[in-house]
Amino acid sequence: MDDQDPGAMTIGEMLKAKIFRARAVAFGCWLLFAATMFFDLPGLHRGWMVVPFVGFMGAVLYIMWCVNCPRCGARLGQVLSGTSKPNFCPSCGVGLDAHV
C-alpha cells in the first residue's frame, strides 16, 4: 500500500479504534456488573456477578498489555488512555499520524 494513500488508516487511528472497542466492552461489562449488584433478580445466583467483572478486567488488561506500537511493539495502552495524548511512540519515536 502506498504511504500517501488517503484511505489508509494511520497508526493513531488504528490504536484509538482498538482502545474504543475495549472501552465499549469494559463499559458494557461494568453496567452488567452494577445491574447484578443492585437488582435482585429471582432465580439469579449472586455468583453470576463474577462474569461481567471478569469481562471488565479483561478489557482493562487488553488495553494495558495488547495495544502496542506496530513498529517497535511497545505497549501504548496506558499512554494513550491518559489525559495527555502523545503524537509519537515514546519508545521508537514513530509519529502516530504515519500510515500503517
PDB file of N, CA and C in Angstrom, residues 32-81:
ATOM      1  N   LEU A  32     -23.373  -4.317  33.393  1.00  0.00           N
ATOM      2  CA  LEU A  32     -23.928  -5.613  33.795  1.00  0.00           C
ATOM      3  C   LEU A  32     -23.543  -5.955  35.225  1.00  0.00           C
ATOM      4  N   PHE A  33     -22.318  -5.664  35.604  1.00  0.00           N
ATOM      5  CA  PHE A  33     -21.863  -5.912  36.969  1.00  0.00           C
ATOM      6  C   PHE A  33     -22.683  -5.087  37.959  1.00  0.00           C
ATOM      7  N   ALA A  34     -22.894  -3.807  37.652  1.00  0.00           N
ATOM      8  CA  ALA A  34     -23.690  -2.951  38.530  1.00  0.00           C
ATOM      9  C   ALA A  34     -25.131  -3.442  38.601  1.00  0.00           C
ATOM     10  N   ALA A  35     -25.664  -3.894  37.479  1.00  0.00           N
ATOM     11  CA  ALA A  35     -27.038  -4.393  37.471  1.00  0.00           C
ATOM     12  C   ALA A  35     -27.175  -5.642  38.333  1.00  0.00           C
ATOM     13  N   THR A  36     -26.199  -6.533  38.292  1.00  0.00           N
ATOM     14  CA  THR A  36     -26.288  -7.737  39.121  1.00  0.00           C
ATOM     15  C   THR A  36     -26.117  -7.405  40.596  1.00  0.00           C
ATOM     16  N   MET A  37     -25.441  -6.310  40.911  1.00  0.00           N
ATOM     17  CA  MET A  37     -25.282  -5.917  42.313  1.00  0.00           C
ATOM     18  C   MET A  37     -26.541  -5.274  42.871  1.00  0.00           C
ATOM     19  N   PHE A  38     -27.183  -4.412  42.097  1.00  0.00           N
ATOM     20  CA  PHE A  38     -28.279  -3.603  42.625  1.00  0.00           C
ATOM     21  C   PHE A  38     -29.668  -4.182  42.387  1.00  0.00           C
ATOM     22  N   PHE A  39     -29.817  -5.020  41.394  1.00  0.00           N
ATOM     23  CA  PHE A  39     -31.123  -5.603  41.117  1.00  0.00           C
ATOM     24  C   PHE A  39     -31.107  -7.061  41.524  1.00  0.00           C
ATOM     25  N   ASP A  40     -31.923  -7.384  42.501  1.00  0.00           N
ATOM     26  CA  ASP A  40     -32.004  -8.762  42.980  1.00  0.00           C
ATOM     27  C   ASP A  40     -33.028  -9.502  42.126  1.00  0.00           C
ATOM     28  N   LEU A  41     -32.539 -10.172  41.105  1.00  0.00           N
ATOM     29  CA  LEU A  41     -33.428 -10.898  40.202  1.00  0.00           C
ATOM     30  C   LEU A  41     -33.690 -12.285  40.755  1.00  0.00           C
ATOM     31  N   PRO A  42     -34.949 -12.689  40.822  1.00  0.00           N
ATOM     32  CA  PRO A  42     -35.243 -14.022  41.354  1.00  0.00           C
ATOM     33  C   PRO A  42     -34.674 -15.105  40.442  1.00  0.00           C
ATOM     34  N   GLY A  43     -34.070 -16.086  41.048  1.00  0.00           N
ATOM     35  CA  GLY A  43     -33.501 -17.199  40.305  1.00  0.00           C
ATOM     36  C   GLY A  43     -32.102 -16.944  39.784  1.00  0.00           C
ATOM     37  N   LEU A  44     -31.562 -15.760  40.011  1.00  0.00           N
ATOM     38  CA  LEU A  44     -30.215 -15.442  39.544  1.00  0.00           C
ATOM     39  C   LEU A  44     -29.261 -15.515  40.723  1.00  0.00           C
ATOM     40  N   HIS A  45     -28.322 -16.415  40.639  1.00  0.00           N
ATOM     41  CA  HIS A  45     -27.350 -16.599  41.717  1.00  0.00           C
ATOM     42  C   HIS A  45     -26.381 -15.425  41.746  1.00  0.00           C
ATOM     43  N   ARG A  46     -25.977 -15.011  42.939  1.00  0.00           N
ATOM     44  CA  ARG A  46     -25.069 -13.876  43.089  1.00  0.00           C
ATOM     45  C   ARG A  46     -23.699 -14.144  42.464  1.00  0.00           C
ATOM     46  N   GLY A  47     -23.346 -15.390  42.284  1.00  0.00           N
ATOM     47  CA  GLY A  47     -22.064 -15.720  41.676  1.00  0.00           C
ATOM     48  C   GLY A  47     -21.955 -15.274  40.230  1.00  0.00           C
ATOM     49  N   TRP A  48     -23.077 -14.988  39.584  1.00  0.00           N
ATOM     50  CA  TRP A  48     -23.052 -14.543  38.193  1.00  0.00           C
ATOM     51  C   TRP A  48     -22.460 -13.152  38.040  1.00  0.00           C
ATOM     52  N   MET A  49     -22.331 -12.410  39.142  1.00  0.00           N
ATOM     53  CA  MET A  49     -21.730 -11.081  39.020  1.00  0.00           C
ATOM     54  C   MET A  49     -20.237 -11.167  38.711  1.00  0.00           C
ATOM     55  N   VAL A  50     -19.659 -12.345  38.873  1.00  0.00           N
ATOM     56  CA  VAL A  50     -18.240 -12.534  38.560  1.00  0.00           C
ATOM     57  C   VAL A  50     -18.006 -12.457  37.050  1.00  0.00           C
ATOM     58  N   VAL A  51     -18.962 -12.923  36.257  1.00  0.00           N
ATOM     59  CA  VAL A  51     -18.789 -12.972  34.798  1.00  0.00           C
ATOM     60  C   VAL A  51     -18.580 -11.574  34.202  1.00  0.00           C
ATOM     61  N   PRO A  52     -19.459 -10.589  34.476  1.00  0.00           N
ATOM     62  CA  PRO A  52     -19.173  -9.263  33.911  1.00  0.00           C
ATOM     63  C   PRO A  52     -17.937  -8.607  34.520  1.00  0.00           C
ATOM     64  N   PHE A  53     -17.625  -8.927  35.776  1.00  0.00           N
ATOM     65  CA  PHE A  53     -16.414  -8.375  36.385  1.00  0.00           C
ATOM     66  C   PHE A  53     -15.172  -8.891  35.666  1.00  0.00           C
ATOM     67  N   VAL A  54     -15.159 -10.170  35.333  1.00  0.00           N
ATOM     68  CA  VAL A  54     -14.027 -10.744  34.597  1.00  0.00           C
ATOM     69  C   VAL A  54     -13.937 -10.124  33.199  1.00  0.00           C
ATOM     70  N   GLY A  55     -15.080  -9.881  32.564  1.00  0.00           N
ATOM     71  CA  GLY A  55     -15.074  -9.209  31.261  1.00  0.00           C
ATOM     72  C   GLY A  55     -14.520  -7.802  31.348  1.00  0.00           C
ATOM     73  N   PHE A  56     -14.897  -7.073  32.397  1.00  0.00           N
ATOM     74  CA  PHE A  56     -14.377  -5.722  32.605  1.00  0.00           C
ATOM     75  C   PHE A  56     -12.871  -5.747  32.806  1.00  0.00           C
ATOM     76  N   MET A  57     -12.407  -6.627  33.670  1.00  0.00           N
ATOM     77  CA  MET A  57     -10.972  -6.712  33.935  1.00  0.00           C
ATOM     78  C   MET A  57     -10.206  -7.167  32.689  1.00  0.00           C
ATOM     79  N   GLY A  58     -10.817  -8.064  31.908  1.00  0.00           N
ATOM     80  CA  GLY A  58     -10.187  -8.496  30.661  1.00  0.00           C
ATOM     81  C   GLY A  58     -10.014  -7.340  29.687  1.00  0.00           C
ATOM     82  N   ALA A  59     -11.020  -6.470  29.590  1.00  0.00           N
ATOM     83  CA  ALA A  59     -10.917  -5.313  28.696  1.00  0.00           C
ATOM     84  C   ALA A  59      -9.841  -4.340  29.174  1.00  0.00           C
ATOM     85  N   VAL A  60      -9.764  -4.132  30.484  1.00  0.00           N
ATOM     86  CA  VAL A  60      -8.736  -3.235  31.028  1.00  0.00           C
ATOM     87  C   VAL A  60      -7.341  -3.808  30.774  1.00  0.00           C
ATOM     88  N   LEU A  61      -7.177  -5.098  31.014  1.00  0.00           N
ATOM     89  CA  LEU A  61      -5.878  -5.726  30.774  1.00  0.00           C
ATOM     90  C   LEU A  61      -5.523  -5.729  29.288  1.00  0.00           C
ATOM     91  N   TYR A  62      -6.525  -5.875  28.423  1.00  0.00           N
ATOM     92  CA  TYR A  62      -6.286  -5.799  26.980  1.00  0.00           C
ATOM     93  C   TYR A  62      -5.714  -4.430  26.608  1.00  0.00           C
ATOM     94  N   ILE A  63      -6.309  -3.365  27.155  1.00  0.00           N
ATOM     95  CA  ILE A  63      -5.802  -2.020  26.867  1.00  0.00           C
ATOM     96  C   ILE A  63      -4.370  -1.875  27.363  1.00  0.00           C
ATOM     97  N   MET A  64      -4.099  -2.381  28.552  1.00  0.00           N
ATOM     98  CA  MET A  64      -2.769  -2.204  29.139  1.00  0.00           C
ATOM     99  C   MET A  64      -1.695  -3.029  28.439  1.00  0.00           C
ATOM    100  N   TRP A  65      -2.019  -4.246  28.007  1.00  0.00           N
ATOM    101  CA  TRP A  65      -0.998  -5.167  27.518  1.00  0.00           C
ATOM    102  C   TRP A  65      -1.019  -5.410  26.018  1.00  0.00           C
ATOM    103  N   CYS A  66      -2.134  -5.184  25.337  1.00  0.00           N
ATOM    104  CA  CYS A  66      -2.243  -5.597  23.933  1.00  0.00           C
ATOM    105  C   CYS A  66      -2.326  -4.448  22.935  1.00  0.00           C
ATOM    106  N   VAL A  67      -2.392  -3.215  23.388  1.00  0.00           N
ATOM    107  CA  VAL A  67      -2.381  -2.084  22.468  1.00  0.00           C
ATOM    108  C   VAL A  67      -0.927  -1.661  22.319  1.00  0.00           C
ATOM    109  N   ASN A  68      -0.319  -2.104  21.216  1.00  0.00           N
ATOM    110  CA  ASN A  68       1.121  -1.941  21.009  1.00  0.00           C
ATOM    111  C   ASN A  68       1.420  -1.082  19.789  1.00  0.00           C
ATOM    112  N   CYS A  69       2.608  -0.515  19.796  1.00  0.00           N
ATOM    113  CA  CYS A  69       3.124   0.199  18.626  1.00  0.00           C
ATOM    114  C   CYS A  69       3.387  -0.840  17.534  1.00  0.00           C
ATOM    115  N   PRO A  70       2.881  -0.624  16.308  1.00  0.00           N
ATOM    116  CA  PRO A  70       3.112  -1.607  15.253  1.00  0.00           C
ATOM    117  C   PRO A  70       4.566  -1.672  14.794  1.00  0.00           C
ATOM    118  N   ARG A  71       5.353  -0.652  15.057  1.00  0.00           N
ATOM    119  CA  ARG A  71       6.744  -0.659  14.621  1.00  0.00           C
ATOM    120  C   ARG A  71       7.652  -1.348  15.639  1.00  0.00           C
ATOM    121  N   CYS A  72       7.595  -0.942  16.910  1.00  0.00           N
ATOM    122  CA  CYS A  72       8.547  -1.476  17.893  1.00  0.00           C
ATOM    123  C   CYS A  72       7.913  -2.433  18.898  1.00  0.00           C
ATOM    124  N   GLY A  73       6.589  -2.491  18.970  1.00  0.00           N
ATOM    125  CA  GLY A  73       5.926  -3.404  19.893  1.00  0.00           C
ATOM    126  C   GLY A  73       5.784  -2.874  21.310  1.00  0.00           C
ATOM    127  N   ALA A  74       6.132  -1.623  21.549  1.00  0.00           N
ATOM    128  CA  ALA A  74       5.999  -1.046  22.890  1.00  0.00           C
ATOM    129  C   ALA A  74       4.521  -0.932  23.258  1.00  0.00           C
ATOM    130  N   ARG A  75       4.211  -1.179  24.519  1.00  0.00           N
ATOM    131  CA  ARG A  75       2.826  -1.073  24.983  1.00  0.00           C
ATOM    132  C   ARG A  75       2.437   0.397  25.098  1.00  0.00           C
ATOM    133  N   LEU A  76       1.369   0.770  24.400  1.00  0.00           N
ATOM    134  CA  LEU A  76       0.925   2.160  24.367  1.00  0.00           C
ATOM    135  C   LEU A  76      -0.450   2.358  24.982  1.00  0.00           C
ATOM    136  N   GLY A  77      -1.068   1.311  25.490  1.00  0.00           N
ATOM    137  CA  GLY A  77      -2.421   1.416  26.021  1.00  0.00           C
ATOM    138  C   GLY A  77      -2.549   2.409  27.152  1.00  0.00           C
ATOM    139  N   GLN A  78      -1.650   2.353  28.115  1.00  0.00           N
ATOM    140  CA  GLN A  78      -1.711   3.280  29.238  1.00  0.00           C
ATOM    141  C   GLN A  78      -1.386   4.699  28.799  1.00  0.00           C
ATOM    142  N   VAL A  79      -0.451   4.837  27.881  1.00  0.00           N
ATOM    143  CA  VAL A  79      -0.057   6.167  27.412  1.00  0.00           C
ATOM    144  C   VAL A  79      -1.218   6.836  26.686  1.00  0.00           C
ATOM    145  N   LEU A  80      -1.915   6.095  25.828  1.00  0.00           N
ATOM    146  CA  LEU A  80      -2.993   6.668  25.029  1.00  0.00           C
ATOM    147  C   LEU A  80      -4.294   6.796  25.799  1.00  0.00           C
ATOM    148  N   SER A  81      -4.438   6.098  26.919  1.00  0.00           N
ATOM    149  CA  SER A  81      -5.660   6.184  27.707  1.00  0.00           C
ATOM    150  C   SER A  81      -5.631   7.342  28.693  1.00  0.00           C
TER     151      SER A  81
END
